[in-house]
Amino acid sequence: MSGTSLNGSLKSNSTSENSLFSLNKKVYSNLLLQKSSYYYANDEIDENNESDVPLPHGLSLNNLSTEHLPTLSRVNSHSPSPLTFKSTRDYSRLMNESTVKDSKFVFVLVGLPAVGKSAVSSQLIQFLRNNPATHSLRCTSFNAGKVRRKMSYRNLGMRSMQLANNSSDDLFSPKNTEKKEKYARITLDKLIKELDSDICDVAIFDATNSQVQRRKFVFSEISSYNQDIHSNFSIIPIVLQITCDDQSFVKFNIHNKTFNEDYFDKPYHYAIADFARRLKNYCSQFTPFSKNEFALLVDSFDTKGLNSGLFAYNIINSGLVSTTSINSRHLPANCSDKVMEMIMLAEYFVEHYASLFGSSYIERVKDFFSEQKQNHLKLGSLDYFSSLSAVLDENYFIELQEILEKNLGK
Ligand SMILES: Nc1ncnc2c1ncn2[C@@H]1O[C@H](COP(=O)(O)OP(=O)(O)O)[C@@H](O)[C@H]1O
Ligand SMILES: O=P(O)(O)OC[C@H]1O[C@@](CO)(OP(=O)(O)O)[C@@H](O)[C@@H]1O
């Protein structure tokens, strides 16, 4: 980050204290005036830059088979082994032979900012790519934050960094929810188009999707797509909720957030404080995805005569907490092997998340803090610790918890 000078002290050349996501009328009116297809057609948004996450030592996902999937085999005792997906071409051929539409998958992420949604998306893609059953599937993450950042730059360039920041035009303030929704809609629109045009097989909708209203919108878009006779595929929605309430994890994650494009010209301390404020705003509006919401969605799907199925999984504190009891599954009528195999793998990923990816992440968090504690004591070393502890202190987390509870009690 440019806020860090070469000698390691935390200085910034930036004169502006604004943030990129501050709303600007020009960006917003462009969103309203121009259709999202403009951005796609002009190749403004490229989400296909997933970097491979290294696999934990000693683990080979290639060795996955039904034998290692105790929970999963119980739901599909007749599934073929080894797990094999037909290629899209095979499925297109089969489609001509029957009226049943081939399936595509959407993982709808839910979770507060900085809980690890984008990290888990990359890991899920890596997991599916490394599995023989799914390695040929084209998996893409569609990140609403990236779309927002790219569109802001495209419209304003460096000027986007010079806008005066004031709390009244903070995109993440509750009163601007509707404005933020535009970016999510554009992202979802792109995602559905790529599935329908067979550019992608497994899409991850990477946004906080933190409000019931937003999720209703997402599911209604998916069911409208599934109901449309002109749609080429049937989309199976899989909710993946990521929760993180461990203070060290949250601090480490926010630290890493300060290096993204929202803050590239901002002082480190400013970025931490700004993200802390963003998180508070989100907590005041957040409703976790619950079993109750799941049941209501299933009912609404059933009333519409939709049989695409619905699944919901949770990863809490990097897999340290078991989520088996809160995960939910509503199988579609006539569940195909393809759908069953994907669900089995999704469940395997969630149930074994800690050993697959969580433990190496936790090691990184520990190393980070022990290094920071040492640096904090050394004169002239890179000291992130002071800002992290000053902003994200015990009181901050107490306040965050109170805001969350107050919102849930509404
Ligand atoms: N489960 C995880 N595995 C690996 N890295 C993680 C994980 N959770 C968080 N991180 C780290 O924290 C940073 C912020 O997390 P991110 O995935 O961007 O959160 P979110 O998408 O929920 O806002 C990531 O860039 C990564 O360095
Ligand atoms: O519209 P929602 O669902 O809040 O999600 C998108 C927002 O989430 C955020 C939350 O911080 O994602 P990200 O950190 O991945 O960039 C914002 O950038 C982005 O605008």
XYZ file of C-alpha atoms and ligand atoms in Angstrom:
457
model
C 0.000 0.000 0.000
C 1.306 3.416 -0.841
C 0.717 4.465 2.748
C 3.814 2.524 3.742
C 7.144 4.175 3.065
C 10.294 2.242 2.220
C 11.856 2.708 5.595
C 8.867 0.949 7.054
C 7.121 3.798 8.763
C 3.466 4.424 8.052
C 3.311 7.595 6.036
C 1.148 8.633 3.149
C 1.629 10.993 0.244
C -2.092 11.165 -0.130
C -3.754 14.459 0.532
C -7.286 13.115 0.232
C -9.078 11.330 2.991
C -11.923 10.171 0.817
C -12.607 6.621 -0.138
C -13.335 5.234 -3.560
C -16.709 3.913 -2.599
C -18.011 7.308 -1.611
C -20.972 7.933 -3.830
C -20.651 10.345 -6.631
C -23.586 11.530 -8.642
C -21.831 10.945 -11.953
C -21.055 7.296 -11.213
C -24.532 6.721 -9.953
C -26.329 8.388 -12.828
C -24.219 6.371 -15.254
C -25.438 3.264 -13.511
C -29.010 4.345 -13.944
C -28.681 5.490 -17.499
C -26.589 2.733 -18.962
C -27.614 -0.877 -19.014
C -25.335 -3.397 -17.419
C -24.957 -5.018 -20.834
C -22.956 -1.958 -21.852
C -20.289 -2.878 -19.337
C -20.216 -6.496 -20.370
C -20.234 -5.734 -24.073
C -17.315 -3.375 -23.606
C -15.447 -5.875 -21.545
C -15.166 -3.435 -18.681
C -15.470 -6.059 -16.025
C -13.287 -9.099 -15.887
C -13.922 -11.401 -12.987
C -11.831 -14.281 -14.274
C -8.643 -13.676 -12.395
C -8.840 -16.281 -9.689
C -5.432 -17.084 -8.358
C -4.803 -20.631 -7.255
C -4.607 -21.058 -3.514
C -1.914 -23.569 -2.516
C -3.226 -26.831 -1.144
C -2.374 -27.734 2.436
C 0.595 -30.094 2.652
C -0.157 -33.761 2.400
C -3.609 -33.239 0.964
C -4.521 -34.242 -2.486
C -8.016 -33.433 -3.563
C -7.517 -35.788 -6.462
C -7.862 -38.621 -4.026
C -11.401 -37.738 -3.114
C -13.800 -40.563 -3.625
C -17.142 -41.569 -2.164
C -15.346 -43.706 0.427
C -14.070 -40.494 2.029
C -17.483 -38.928 2.031
C -19.400 -40.654 4.822
C -22.174 -38.088 5.116
C -22.521 -37.823 1.424
C -22.765 -41.474 0.523
C -25.819 -41.769 2.733
C -27.672 -39.325 0.495
C -26.694 -40.950 -2.747
C -26.019 -44.620 -2.278
C -26.612 -45.299 -5.958
C -24.268 -42.615 -7.272
C -21.679 -43.861 -9.766
C -18.125 -44.210 -8.564
C -15.658 -42.767 -9.359
C -17.543 -39.483 -9.509
C -17.667 -38.228 -13.031
C -19.357 -35.254 -14.534
C -20.283 -35.400 -18.151
C -18.791 -32.585 -20.151
C -21.147 -29.774 -21.101
C -21.135 -31.092 -24.664
C -22.361 -34.521 -23.497
C -25.113 -32.801 -21.601
C -26.141 -30.665 -24.558
C -26.484 -33.867 -26.555
C -28.606 -35.430 -23.841
C -30.693 -32.266 -23.689
C -31.763 -32.798 -27.264
C -32.966 -36.215 -26.255
C -35.098 -34.999 -23.401
C -36.901 -31.863 -22.351
C -35.146 -31.681 -18.974
C -32.784 -28.749 -18.866
C -29.180 -29.282 -17.893
C -28.141 -27.854 -14.514
C -25.877 -24.965 -13.682
C -24.929 -23.997 -10.121
C -24.864 -20.699 -8.249
C -23.209 -20.411 -4.868
C -24.866 -17.411 -3.227
C -22.456 -16.158 -0.576
C -23.742 -14.512 2.586
C -21.595 -12.823 5.209
C -20.373 -9.565 6.650
C -17.410 -7.813 5.039
C -14.002 -9.309 5.874
C -15.236 -12.704 7.006
C -13.351 -14.392 4.162
C -16.006 -14.747 1.443
C -13.657 -14.009 -1.454
C -10.937 -16.219 0.020
C -13.401 -19.100 0.410
C -14.637 -18.526 -3.170
C -11.113 -18.976 -4.529
C -10.639 -22.060 -2.385
C -13.942 -23.558 -3.516
C -12.961 -23.015 -7.143
C -9.602 -24.604 -6.491
C -11.285 -27.525 -4.726
C -13.635 -28.130 -7.667
C -10.822 -27.760 -10.193
C -8.705 -30.275 -8.340
C -11.452 -32.855 -8.133
C -11.640 -35.316 -11.016
C -15.442 -35.192 -10.897
C -15.597 -31.457 -11.412
C -12.244 -30.430 -12.874
C -13.707 -29.690 -16.297
C -16.406 -27.400 -14.964
C -15.880 -23.714 -15.608
C -16.112 -21.969 -12.242
C -16.193 -18.183 -11.918
C -16.538 -15.838 -9.006
C -18.635 -12.702 -9.614
C -17.665 -10.152 -7.008
C -19.939 -7.132 -6.523
C -17.154 -5.164 -4.834
C -14.838 -5.648 -7.810
C -17.579 -4.526 -10.183
C -18.118 -1.419 -8.065
C -14.405 -0.624 -7.977
C -13.917 -1.136 -11.721
C -16.951 0.927 -12.610
C -15.893 3.739 -10.314
C -12.450 3.883 -11.883
C -13.837 3.638 -15.365
C -16.095 6.611 -14.800
C -13.828 8.780 -12.758
C -10.275 7.489 -13.016
C -7.961 9.059 -10.517
C -10.591 11.685 -9.782
C -12.469 9.007 -7.922
C -9.733 9.220 -5.331
C -9.956 12.960 -4.992
C -13.611 13.275 -4.134
C -14.300 14.870 -0.844
C -15.364 12.292 1.641
C -18.186 13.067 3.938
C -20.375 10.711 5.862
C -23.485 11.768 3.959
C -22.288 10.153 0.746
C -20.788 7.019 2.217
C -22.033 4.191 0.016
C -22.199 1.839 2.974
C -24.402 3.990 5.132
C -27.880 2.439 5.545
C -29.527 5.345 3.781
C -27.613 4.511 0.606
C -28.546 0.839 0.502
C -30.598 1.267 -2.655
C -27.664 2.871 -4.459
C -25.313 0.043 -3.509
C -27.878 -2.445 -4.827
C -27.197 -1.302 -8.385
C -23.756 -2.850 -8.369
C -25.089 -6.106 -7.019
C -27.789 -6.229 -9.677
C -25.281 -5.612 -12.445
C -23.082 -8.375 -11.042
C -25.963 -10.834 -10.756
C -27.150 -9.965 -14.226
C -23.706 -10.735 -15.610
C -23.570 -14.004 -13.675
C -26.918 -15.245 -15.005
C -26.021 -14.223 -18.559
C -22.748 -16.176 -18.404
C -24.511 -19.268 -17.127
C -27.228 -19.004 -19.738
C -24.767 -18.518 -22.587
C -22.821 -21.548 -21.358
C -19.614 -19.616 -20.644
C -19.696 -20.810 -17.063
C -20.969 -23.903 -15.199
C -20.500 -22.953 -11.553
C -20.929 -19.312 -10.573
C -20.187 -17.805 -7.189
C -22.108 -14.649 -6.342
C -19.594 -12.984 -4.064
C -21.345 -10.157 -2.230
C -22.378 -9.734 1.374
C -26.025 -10.453 0.488
C -26.534 -9.330 4.026
C -30.205 -8.402 3.932
C -33.271 -10.583 3.520
C -34.593 -8.201 0.877
C -31.481 -8.643 -1.276
C -31.609 -12.404 -0.963
C -35.272 -12.400 -1.943
C -34.256 -10.501 -5.026
C -31.478 -12.958 -5.863
C -33.755 -15.971 -5.485
C -36.554 -14.371 -7.416
C -34.118 -13.701 -10.279
C -33.054 -17.338 -10.199
C -36.619 -18.641 -10.123
C -37.687 -16.305 -12.924
C -34.782 -17.643 -14.947
C -35.763 -21.221 -14.185
C -39.387 -20.563 -15.083
C -38.567 -18.926 -18.384
C -39.063 -21.405 -21.237
C -36.371 -19.581 -23.210
C -33.714 -20.192 -20.558
C -31.136 -22.712 -21.678
C -30.449 -24.244 -18.277
C -31.841 -24.797 -14.838
C -29.971 -22.984 -12.061
C -29.463 -24.737 -8.732
C -28.918 -22.237 -5.912
C -26.564 -23.127 -3.060
C -26.261 -20.635 -0.201
C -22.838 -20.538 1.417
C -22.811 -18.429 4.563
C -19.455 -17.465 6.012
C -19.325 -16.304 9.612
C -16.332 -15.073 11.536
C -16.521 -13.741 15.072
C -12.998 -14.454 16.220
C -11.395 -11.084 16.914
C -7.941 -12.083 15.706
C -9.352 -13.396 12.441
C -11.397 -10.244 11.892
C -8.394 -8.000 12.631
C -6.152 -9.970 10.291
C -8.779 -9.921 7.546
C -9.374 -6.186 7.865
C -5.618 -5.654 7.773
C -5.578 -7.473 4.426
C -8.560 -5.477 3.164
C -6.535 -2.275 3.430
C -4.421 -3.397 0.492
C -7.260 -3.547 -2.032
C -8.102 -0.835 -4.552
C -10.497 0.920 -2.193
C -7.531 2.108 -0.199
C -4.510 2.029 -2.461
C -3.677 5.682 -1.889
C -4.808 5.841 1.708
C -2.791 5.839 4.909
C -2.954 2.509 6.691
C -4.565 3.930 9.805
C -7.221 5.704 7.757
C -8.016 2.516 5.841
C -8.440 0.491 9.031
C -10.715 3.122 10.572
C -12.733 3.420 7.391
C -13.230 -0.333 7.065
C -14.176 -0.503 10.736
C -16.903 2.033 10.030
C -18.037 0.056 6.992
C -18.344 -3.062 9.105
C -20.449 -1.215 11.683
C -22.771 -0.037 8.929
C -23.153 -3.586 7.701
C -23.825 -4.927 11.189
C -26.670 -2.458 11.584
C -28.373 -3.970 8.533
C -27.309 -7.608 8.647
C -29.699 -10.526 8.997
C -27.995 -13.917 8.880
C -29.437 -16.551 6.592
C -31.438 -18.867 8.856
C -33.183 -22.215 8.662
C -36.430 -20.281 8.788
C -35.523 -18.237 5.727
C -34.519 -21.460 4.015
C -37.924 -23.022 4.755
C -39.771 -19.932 3.510
C -37.800 -19.994 0.284
C -38.500 -23.670 -0.253
C -42.207 -23.003 0.263
C -42.178 -20.117 -2.171
C -40.320 -22.234 -4.759
C -42.813 -25.040 -4.297
C -45.789 -22.724 -4.744
C -44.314 -21.551 -8.013
C -43.933 -25.162 -9.093
C -40.162 -24.913 -9.210
C -38.151 -28.005 -8.587
C -34.612 -26.797 -8.888
C -33.773 -27.599 -5.259
C -32.167 -25.405 -2.629
C -29.154 -25.962 -0.397
C -27.581 -23.938 2.378
C -24.218 -24.464 4.061
C -22.209 -22.611 6.682
C -18.552 -22.170 7.475
C -17.912 -20.642 10.887
C -14.543 -19.359 12.082
C -12.642 -21.025 9.316
C -14.234 -24.412 9.971
C -13.432 -24.520 13.698
C -17.141 -24.824 14.510
C -19.156 -27.728 13.164
C -22.146 -26.567 11.128
C -23.779 -29.900 10.295
C -26.852 -29.117 12.395
C -27.547 -25.790 10.682
C -26.912 -26.837 7.099
C -30.014 -27.501 5.015
C -30.830 -29.441 1.925
C -33.952 -29.512 -0.205
C -33.398 -31.911 -3.072
C -35.130 -31.247 -6.352
C -37.661 -33.777 -7.604
C -35.839 -36.040 -10.072
C -32.444 -35.087 -8.725
C -29.847 -35.868 -11.397
C -26.510 -37.503 -10.633
C -24.836 -34.287 -11.679
C -26.690 -32.296 -9.027
C -26.145 -34.995 -6.419
C -22.419 -35.080 -7.102
C -22.085 -31.327 -6.797
C -23.990 -31.333 -3.523
C -21.821 -34.125 -2.167
C -18.702 -32.167 -3.026
C -20.094 -28.926 -1.581
C -20.854 -30.762 1.640
C -17.420 -32.333 1.696
C -15.836 -28.916 1.200
C -17.817 -27.409 4.077
C -17.448 -30.323 6.483
C -13.705 -30.630 5.889
C -12.997 -26.955 5.431
C -10.804 -26.751 8.552
C -8.373 -29.413 7.376
C -8.528 -28.456 3.701
C -7.897 -24.728 4.074
C -8.795 -23.408 7.526
C -5.748 -24.650 9.406
C -3.221 -23.053 7.079
C -5.146 -19.774 7.281
C -5.100 -19.954 11.085
C -1.333 -20.506 10.985
C -0.990 -17.366 8.855
C -3.019 -15.379 11.369
C -0.851 -16.595 14.253
C 2.382 -15.811 12.380
C 1.102 -12.379 11.481
C 0.370 -11.445 15.075
C 3.575 -12.801 16.503
C 5.558 -10.907 13.862
C 3.558 -7.741 14.468
C 4.080 -7.947 18.211
C 7.824 -8.153 17.655
C 7.818 -5.314 15.107
C 5.785 -3.168 17.450
C 8.671 -3.204 19.899
C 11.375 -2.564 17.283
C 12.002 1.028 16.297
C 11.652 1.636 12.547
C 9.891 -1.663 11.769
C 6.600 -1.903 9.978
C 4.111 -1.408 12.787
C 0.574 -2.330 11.785
C -0.115 -3.509 15.293
C -0.574 -0.018 16.776
C -3.301 0.965 14.299
C -5.017 -2.402 14.516
C -5.109 -2.362 18.302
C -6.083 1.298 18.496
C -9.056 1.072 16.114
C -10.165 -2.520 16.504
C -9.967 -2.580 20.255
C -12.112 -4.414 22.796
C -14.683 -1.567 22.830
C -15.049 -1.705 19.074
C -15.958 -5.393 19.176
C -18.386 -4.871 22.062
C -20.068 -2.094 20.085
C -20.170 -4.265 16.964
C -21.874 -7.031 18.909
C -24.406 -4.595 20.362
C -25.220 -3.195 16.926
C -25.703 -6.701 15.545
C -27.960 -7.724 18.413
C -29.956 -4.521 18.260
C -30.539 -5.035 14.564
C -31.569 -8.654 15.047
C -33.933 -7.656 17.838
C -35.800 -5.213 15.588
N -10.695 -18.546 5.135
C -9.665 -17.815 4.687
N -8.627 -18.396 4.062
C -7.583 -17.650 3.624
N -7.489 -16.320 3.779
C -8.494 -15.689 4.384
C -9.635 -16.398 4.869
N -10.472 -15.513 5.424
C -9.900 -14.313 5.302
N -8.704 -14.398 4.679
C -7.780 -13.264 4.449
O -8.483 -12.065 4.768
C -8.582 -11.217 3.629
C -9.954 -10.605 3.572
O -10.921 -11.637 3.356
P -11.951 -11.584 2.156
O -12.046 -12.961 1.599
O -11.630 -10.503 1.188
O -13.279 -11.193 2.948
P -14.713 -10.851 2.363
O -14.760 -11.324 0.946
O -15.662 -11.569 3.250
O -14.880 -9.367 2.483
C -8.261 -12.095 2.440
O -7.636 -11.351 1.435
C -7.332 -13.130 3.016
O -6.015 -12.634 3.064
O -23.716 -5.286 -2.163
P -23.201 -6.153 -1.070
O -23.953 -7.436 -0.917
O -23.086 -5.413 0.219
O -21.748 -6.650 -1.473
C -20.845 -5.873 -2.171
C -19.991 -5.074 -1.233
O -19.262 -5.932 -0.365
C -17.962 -5.481 -0.156
C -17.882 -5.379 1.355
O -16.683 -4.918 1.820
O -17.149 -6.425 -0.797
P -15.564 -6.576 -0.972
O -14.999 -6.349 0.367
O -15.407 -7.970 -1.480
O -15.127 -5.550 -1.941
C -17.893 -4.139 -0.886
O -16.760 -3.865 -1.564
C -18.980 -4.271 -1.926
O -19.427 -3.071 -2.417
